[in-house]
Amino acid sequence: MTQHTYKTARRRFKRANTVLMAIYVIAILGGTYYLKSLEIEPLWLQITIAFLVAAPLCLYLVSMLRYFQETDEYNRMLHLQAFAYGAVFTVSMVFIVGALQMFDVIESFEIFWLGVMFFLAYGISHKVIGGKDCA
Amino acid sequence: MKNVLRVLRAEQGWSQAKLADQLGVSRQSVNAIETGKYDPSLPLAFAIARLFSRSIEDVFSDEVALSQAAE
């Protein structure tokens, strides 16, 4: 067994987390501000900013999976359980909202918020499952 | 599964953090194993036994087998 496996994994995850969240905040705040400052918003610029906002979030999920692989077995178990609960909640919401739309109960729903709901459900589940052991 | 990890650690005068460092796991993992909240995998159980120069049966015992033997 490699020494300091858990510590190395945690350090790598924190580093990736900091960089990706910084890019996300800059992209969403800077992009919104810049687009509002323009009289006409070019489509190519809107697409670019949208990808700049989404990319760090997708890469954050990838870095989470890498952390799950690299961390110790107990933390892996806690995180994967929480991830599964988050996924169950989010996919259930997709079906519920989708069915409500299908039967014209609601008109539109910003799908971006489902991603936010996933992270929220994952975080809460992790806290509930792990209790004081959350790391 | 029962274990005597807390006793062995106390004999060495190690903290949970120090033991965790030596095993390459988190302090929370050591705590979870000691309190019986989590049963370690075989590789980790062997690593723990090796660290204390014990056999795996000296550190971990099967509760079901123990209760059956008592009956």
Short mmCIF file of N, CA, C and O in Angstrom, two decimals, chain A residues 72-132:
data_model
loop_
_atom_site.label_atom_id
_atom_site.label_comp_id
_atom_site.label_asym_id
_atom_site.label_seq_id
_atom_site.Cartn_x
_atom_site.Cartn_y
_atom_site.Cartn_z
N ASP A 72 -8.89 6.72 0.46
CA ASP A 72 -8.91 5.42 1.14
C ASP A 72 -10.30 4.78 1.05
O ASP A 72 -11.28 5.44 0.70
N GLU A 73 -10.35 3.50 1.35
CA GLU A 73 -11.57 2.72 1.08
C GLU A 73 -12.79 3.18 1.88
O GLU A 73 -13.91 3.14 1.36
N TYR A 74 -12.58 3.64 3.09
CA TYR A 74 -13.72 4.07 3.92
C TYR A 74 -14.34 5.36 3.34
O TYR A 74 -15.55 5.47 3.19
N ASN A 75 -13.46 6.31 3.00
CA ASN A 75 -13.97 7.55 2.41
C ASN A 75 -14.60 7.30 1.05
O ASN A 75 -15.59 7.94 0.69
N ARG A 76 -14.00 6.35 0.29
CA ARG A 76 -14.58 6.00 -1.01
C ARG A 76 -16.01 5.49 -0.83
O ARG A 76 -16.92 5.89 -1.55
N MET A 77 -16.19 4.64 0.18
CA MET A 77 -17.52 4.09 0.44
C MET A 77 -18.52 5.21 0.78
O MET A 77 -19.61 5.26 0.22
N LEU A 78 -18.10 6.13 1.66
CA LEU A 78 -18.99 7.23 2.06
C LEU A 78 -19.37 8.10 0.86
O LEU A 78 -20.53 8.44 0.65
N HIS A 79 -18.32 8.46 0.07
CA HIS A 79 -18.57 9.35 -1.08
C HIS A 79 -19.42 8.67 -2.15
O HIS A 79 -20.31 9.31 -2.72
N LEU A 80 -19.15 7.39 -2.41
CA LEU A 80 -19.92 6.70 -3.46
C LEU A 80 -21.38 6.51 -3.04
O LEU A 80 -22.28 6.62 -3.86
N GLN A 81 -21.60 6.26 -1.74
CA GLN A 81 -22.99 6.16 -1.27
C GLN A 81 -23.70 7.50 -1.45
O GLN A 81 -24.83 7.55 -1.94
N ALA A 82 -23.01 8.57 -1.06
CA ALA A 82 -23.60 9.91 -1.19
C ALA A 82 -23.84 10.25 -2.66
O ALA A 82 -24.88 10.82 -3.02
N PHE A 83 -22.88 9.88 -3.51
CA PHE A 83 -23.00 10.12 -4.95
C PHE A 83 -24.23 9.38 -5.49
O PHE A 83 -24.99 9.93 -6.30
N ALA A 84 -24.42 8.14 -5.04
CA ALA A 84 -25.56 7.34 -5.50
C ALA A 84 -26.88 7.98 -5.05
O ALA A 84 -27.83 8.08 -5.83
N TYR A 85 -26.93 8.44 -3.80
CA TYR A 85 -28.15 9.11 -3.31
C TYR A 85 -28.42 10.38 -4.13
O TYR A 85 -29.56 10.67 -4.48
N GLY A 86 -27.35 11.13 -4.39
CA GLY A 86 -27.47 12.36 -5.20
C GLY A 86 -28.01 12.03 -6.58
O GLY A 86 -28.88 12.73 -7.11
N ALA A 87 -27.50 10.96 -7.18
CA ALA A 87 -27.93 10.55 -8.52
C ALA A 87 -29.39 10.11 -8.50
O ALA A 87 -30.17 10.49 -9.39
N VAL A 88 -29.78 9.35 -7.49
CA VAL A 88 -31.17 8.88 -7.38
C VAL A 88 -32.11 10.09 -7.28
O VAL A 88 -33.13 10.17 -7.96
N PHE A 89 -31.72 11.04 -6.43
CA PHE A 89 -32.55 12.23 -6.24
C PHE A 89 -32.67 13.02 -7.55
O PHE A 89 -33.77 13.41 -7.97
N THR A 90 -31.52 13.24 -8.21
CA THR A 90 -31.51 14.07 -9.41
C THR A 90 -32.28 13.41 -10.56
O THR A 90 -33.09 14.06 -11.23
N VAL A 91 -32.05 12.12 -10.77
CA VAL A 91 -32.74 11.43 -11.87
C VAL A 91 -34.25 11.37 -11.58
O VAL A 91 -35.07 11.54 -12.48
N SER A 92 -34.60 11.20 -10.30
CA SER A 92 -36.03 11.23 -9.93
C SER A 92 -36.63 12.58 -10.28
O SER A 92 -37.75 12.66 -10.80
N MET A 93 -35.88 13.64 -9.98
CA MET A 93 -36.36 14.99 -10.30
C MET A 93 -36.53 15.17 -11.80
O MET A 93 -37.47 15.83 -12.26
N VAL A 94 -35.61 14.60 -12.58
CA VAL A 94 -35.70 14.68 -14.04
C VAL A 94 -37.01 14.03 -14.51
O VAL A 94 -37.74 14.59 -15.32
N PHE A 95 -37.32 12.85 -13.95
CA PHE A 95 -38.56 12.17 -14.34
C PHE A 95 -39.81 12.95 -13.89
O PHE A 95 -40.77 13.07 -14.63
N ILE A 96 -39.75 13.47 -12.68
CA ILE A 96 -40.91 14.21 -12.16
C ILE A 96 -41.16 15.48 -12.97
O ILE A 96 -42.27 15.72 -13.46
N VAL A 97 -40.08 16.26 -13.15
CA VAL A 97 -40.21 17.52 -13.91
C VAL A 97 -40.58 17.21 -15.36
O VAL A 97 -41.44 17.88 -15.95
N GLY A 98 -39.95 16.17 -15.92
CA GLY A 98 -40.25 15.78 -17.30
C GLY A 98 -41.71 15.38 -17.47
O GLY A 98 -42.36 15.79 -18.44
N ALA A 99 -42.24 14.62 -16.51
CA ALA A 99 -43.64 14.20 -16.59
C ALA A 99 -44.58 15.41 -16.45
O ALA A 99 -45.60 15.50 -17.15
N LEU A 100 -44.22 16.33 -15.54
CA LEU A 100 -45.04 17.53 -15.37
C LEU A 100 -45.07 18.37 -16.64
O LEU A 100 -46.10 18.94 -17.00
N GLN A 101 -43.93 18.41 -17.34
CA GLN A 101 -43.87 19.14 -18.61
C GLN A 101 -44.68 18.42 -19.69
O GLN A 101 -45.39 19.04 -20.47
N MET A 102 -44.55 17.07 -19.70
CA MET A 102 -45.23 16.26 -20.70
C MET A 102 -46.74 16.45 -20.63
O MET A 102 -47.43 16.48 -21.64
N PHE A 103 -47.25 16.60 -19.40
CA PHE A 103 -48.70 16.75 -19.23
C PHE A 103 -49.11 18.21 -19.03
O PHE A 103 -50.18 18.49 -18.46
N ASP A 104 -48.23 19.11 -19.50
CA ASP A 104 -48.52 20.55 -19.54
C ASP A 104 -48.87 21.17 -18.19
O ASP A 104 -49.66 22.11 -18.11
N VAL A 105 -48.32 20.58 -17.12
CA VAL A 105 -48.55 21.17 -15.79
C VAL A 105 -47.63 22.38 -15.61
O VAL A 105 -48.03 23.41 -15.11
N ILE A 106 -46.40 22.22 -16.05
CA ILE A 106 -45.45 23.34 -16.03
C ILE A 106 -44.94 23.54 -17.45
O ILE A 106 -44.89 22.60 -18.24
N GLU A 107 -44.54 24.78 -17.75
CA GLU A 107 -44.12 25.06 -19.12
C GLU A 107 -42.64 24.82 -19.33
O GLU A 107 -42.23 24.06 -20.20
N SER A 108 -41.83 25.46 -18.52
CA SER A 108 -40.38 25.29 -18.74
C SER A 108 -39.64 25.24 -17.42
O SER A 108 -40.11 25.75 -16.41
N PHE A 109 -38.50 24.62 -17.45
CA PHE A 109 -37.68 24.50 -16.25
C PHE A 109 -36.22 24.59 -16.67
O PHE A 109 -35.82 23.93 -17.64
N GLU A 110 -35.48 25.44 -16.01
CA GLU A 110 -34.06 25.59 -16.38
C GLU A 110 -33.29 24.36 -15.91
O GLU A 110 -33.08 24.17 -14.71
N ILE A 111 -32.87 23.56 -16.87
CA ILE A 111 -32.25 22.26 -16.59
C ILE A 111 -30.94 22.41 -15.80
O ILE A 111 -30.51 21.50 -15.09
N PHE A 112 -30.31 23.58 -15.89
CA PHE A 112 -29.05 23.84 -15.17
C PHE A 112 -29.22 23.57 -13.67
O PHE A 112 -28.31 23.07 -13.01
N TRP A 113 -30.40 23.87 -13.15
CA TRP A 113 -30.62 23.75 -11.70
C TRP A 113 -30.64 22.30 -11.23
O TRP A 113 -30.44 22.03 -10.05
N LEU A 114 -30.86 21.37 -12.16
CA LEU A 114 -30.80 19.95 -11.79
C LEU A 114 -29.38 19.58 -11.37
O LEU A 114 -29.17 18.78 -10.45
N GLY A 115 -28.41 20.16 -12.06
CA GLY A 115 -27.00 19.94 -11.70
C GLY A 115 -26.70 20.46 -10.30
O GLY A 115 -26.05 19.80 -9.49
N VAL A 116 -27.23 21.65 -10.04
CA VAL A 116 -27.06 22.26 -8.71
C VAL A 116 -27.71 21.37 -7.65
O VAL A 116 -27.15 21.13 -6.57
N MET A 117 -28.92 20.85 -7.99
CA MET A 117 -29.64 19.96 -7.06
C MET A 117 -28.84 18.70 -6.77
O MET A 117 -28.85 18.20 -5.66
N PHE A 118 -28.15 18.20 -7.80
CA PHE A 118 -27.35 16.99 -7.60
C PHE A 118 -26.26 17.25 -6.57
O PHE A 118 -26.07 16.47 -5.63
N PHE A 119 -25.54 18.36 -6.75
CA PHE A 119 -24.45 18.67 -5.81
C PHE A 119 -24.99 18.88 -4.39
O PHE A 119 -24.37 18.48 -3.41
N LEU A 120 -26.16 19.49 -4.31
CA LEU A 120 -26.79 19.72 -3.01
C LEU A 120 -27.17 18.38 -2.36
O LEU A 120 -26.86 18.13 -1.18
N ALA A 121 -27.80 17.51 -3.15
CA ALA A 121 -28.23 16.20 -2.63
C ALA A 121 -27.01 15.36 -2.24
O ALA A 121 -27.02 14.68 -1.20
N TYR A 122 -25.98 15.42 -3.05
CA TYR A 122 -24.75 14.68 -2.76
C TYR A 122 -24.11 15.17 -1.45
O TYR A 122 -23.74 14.37 -0.59
N GLY A 123 -24.03 16.49 -1.31
CA GLY A 123 -23.42 17.07 -0.11
C GLY A 123 -24.20 16.74 1.15
O GLY A 123 -23.61 16.34 2.16
N ILE A 124 -25.52 16.86 1.07
CA ILE A 124 -26.35 16.57 2.24
C ILE A 124 -26.26 15.07 2.59
O ILE A 124 -26.10 14.70 3.75
N SER A 125 -26.33 14.22 1.56
CA SER A 125 -26.24 12.76 1.79
C SER A 125 -24.91 12.40 2.44
O SER A 125 -24.85 11.58 3.35
N HIS A 126 -23.84 13.03 1.95
CA HIS A 126 -22.51 12.73 2.50
C HIS A 126 -22.44 13.09 3.97
O HIS A 126 -21.88 12.35 4.79
N LYS A 127 -23.04 14.22 4.31
CA LYS A 127 -23.03 14.68 5.71
C LYS A 127 -23.87 13.72 6.57
O LYS A 127 -23.48 13.39 7.69
N VAL A 128 -25.02 13.31 6.03
CA VAL A 128 -25.92 12.41 6.79
C VAL A 128 -25.27 11.03 6.98
O VAL A 128 -25.27 10.47 8.08
N ILE A 129 -24.70 10.49 5.91
CA ILE A 129 -24.10 9.14 5.97
C ILE A 129 -22.83 9.15 6.83
O ILE A 129 -22.63 8.30 7.68
N GLY A 130 -21.98 10.14 6.58
CA GLY A 130 -20.67 10.17 7.25
C GLY A 130 -20.68 10.76 8.64
O GLY A 130 -19.86 10.41 9.47
N GLY A 131 -21.62 11.65 8.89
CA GLY A 131 -21.66 12.33 10.19
C GLY A 131 -20.36 13.06 10.45
O GLY A 131 -19.88 13.82 9.61
N LYS A 132 -19.76 12.76 11.60
CA LYS A 132 -18.51 13.44 11.98
C LYS A 132 -17.33 12.95 11.14
O LYS A 132 -16.27 13.55 11.15
#
